[in-house]
Amino acid sequence: MAKSKEELLEKLSECVVEMEDEEVVDVANEYVESGYPALDGIMEGLVDGMNKASDLYDEEEYFVTDLLLCSDAMYSGIDILKPHLPVEENKGEKLKIVIGVVEGDTHDIGKNLVKIMLDTAGFEMYDLGRDVPLDNFVDKAIEVGASLICMSTLMTTTMDGMRIVIEKLKEKGIRDNVKVMVGGSPISQKYANEIGADGYSANAVGAVKLAKRLAGIS
């Protein structure tokens, strides 16, 4: 008997929490073959599991090594589900986005999810990775002619890097041409306003809507 969507979402979440990077592939395939939406599988299954694993880390039940294995399982599931996300065709030239985690921070799970979502939404992505020197955001935006920079951090100690990048864009005289989006657990709309960012999103789905609005295509 076919499993319900809820059962499979719960199983996807469980596979991530329990670091089952092989079993998650089987479950993700079963989910796709059952015709359930890939986005829900990622957000309500895999990401839900990663959030639970993060809670266990906060409660000191999991170590960093455990979190890394959980994220491996999450990415294994995403590899199966991502090709089934509805791809939006942007008419004309693709808008270019530079994305990365600011210098001093190596937490990139949230950034990677946002990148996947923006990629499937039809944007041309330039991923600088994590612990990105602040000048690199500006230099890459100039090099590729990006219309948007997305920055994230999970650490309060590295938040100010976002403000510095915005200042560097002003110094180069291109601030008016490049929109700036920020995100990450210590970031808020209030902080985004304070540093002069163009927008803030709390999650990957919201980031797509925000990017489209800032790019003038929604």
Short mmCIF file of C-alpha atoms in Angstrom, two decimals, residues 94-100 123-128 140-141 144-150:
data_model
loop_
_atom_site.label_atom_id
_atom_site.label_comp_id
_atom_site.label_asym_id
_atom_site.label_seq_id
_atom_site.Cartn_x
_atom_site.Cartn_y
_atom_site.Cartn_z
CA LYS A 94 18.63 35.70 -16.73
CA LEU A 95 19.15 38.05 -13.82
CA LYS A 96 22.45 37.42 -12.06
CA ILE A 97 22.76 36.92 -8.30
CA VAL A 98 25.93 36.69 -6.21
CA ILE A 99 25.39 34.67 -3.03
CA GLY A 100 27.60 33.74 -0.07
CA PHE A 123 18.12 33.23 -11.72
CA GLU A 124 21.76 32.85 -12.79
CA MET A 125 23.62 32.07 -9.56
CA TYR A 126 27.22 32.83 -8.62
CA ASP A 127 27.93 31.01 -5.36
CA LEU A 128 30.97 32.32 -3.47
CA LYS A 140 32.14 39.39 -8.23
CA ALA A 141 29.07 41.58 -8.64
CA VAL A 144 29.47 39.40 -13.76
CA GLY A 145 27.15 42.42 -13.75
CA ALA A 146 24.98 41.07 -10.95
CA SER A 147 21.79 42.89 -10.07
CA LEU A 148 21.50 41.30 -6.62
CA ILE A 149 23.79 40.24 -3.77
CA CYS A 150 22.52 37.75 -1.17
#
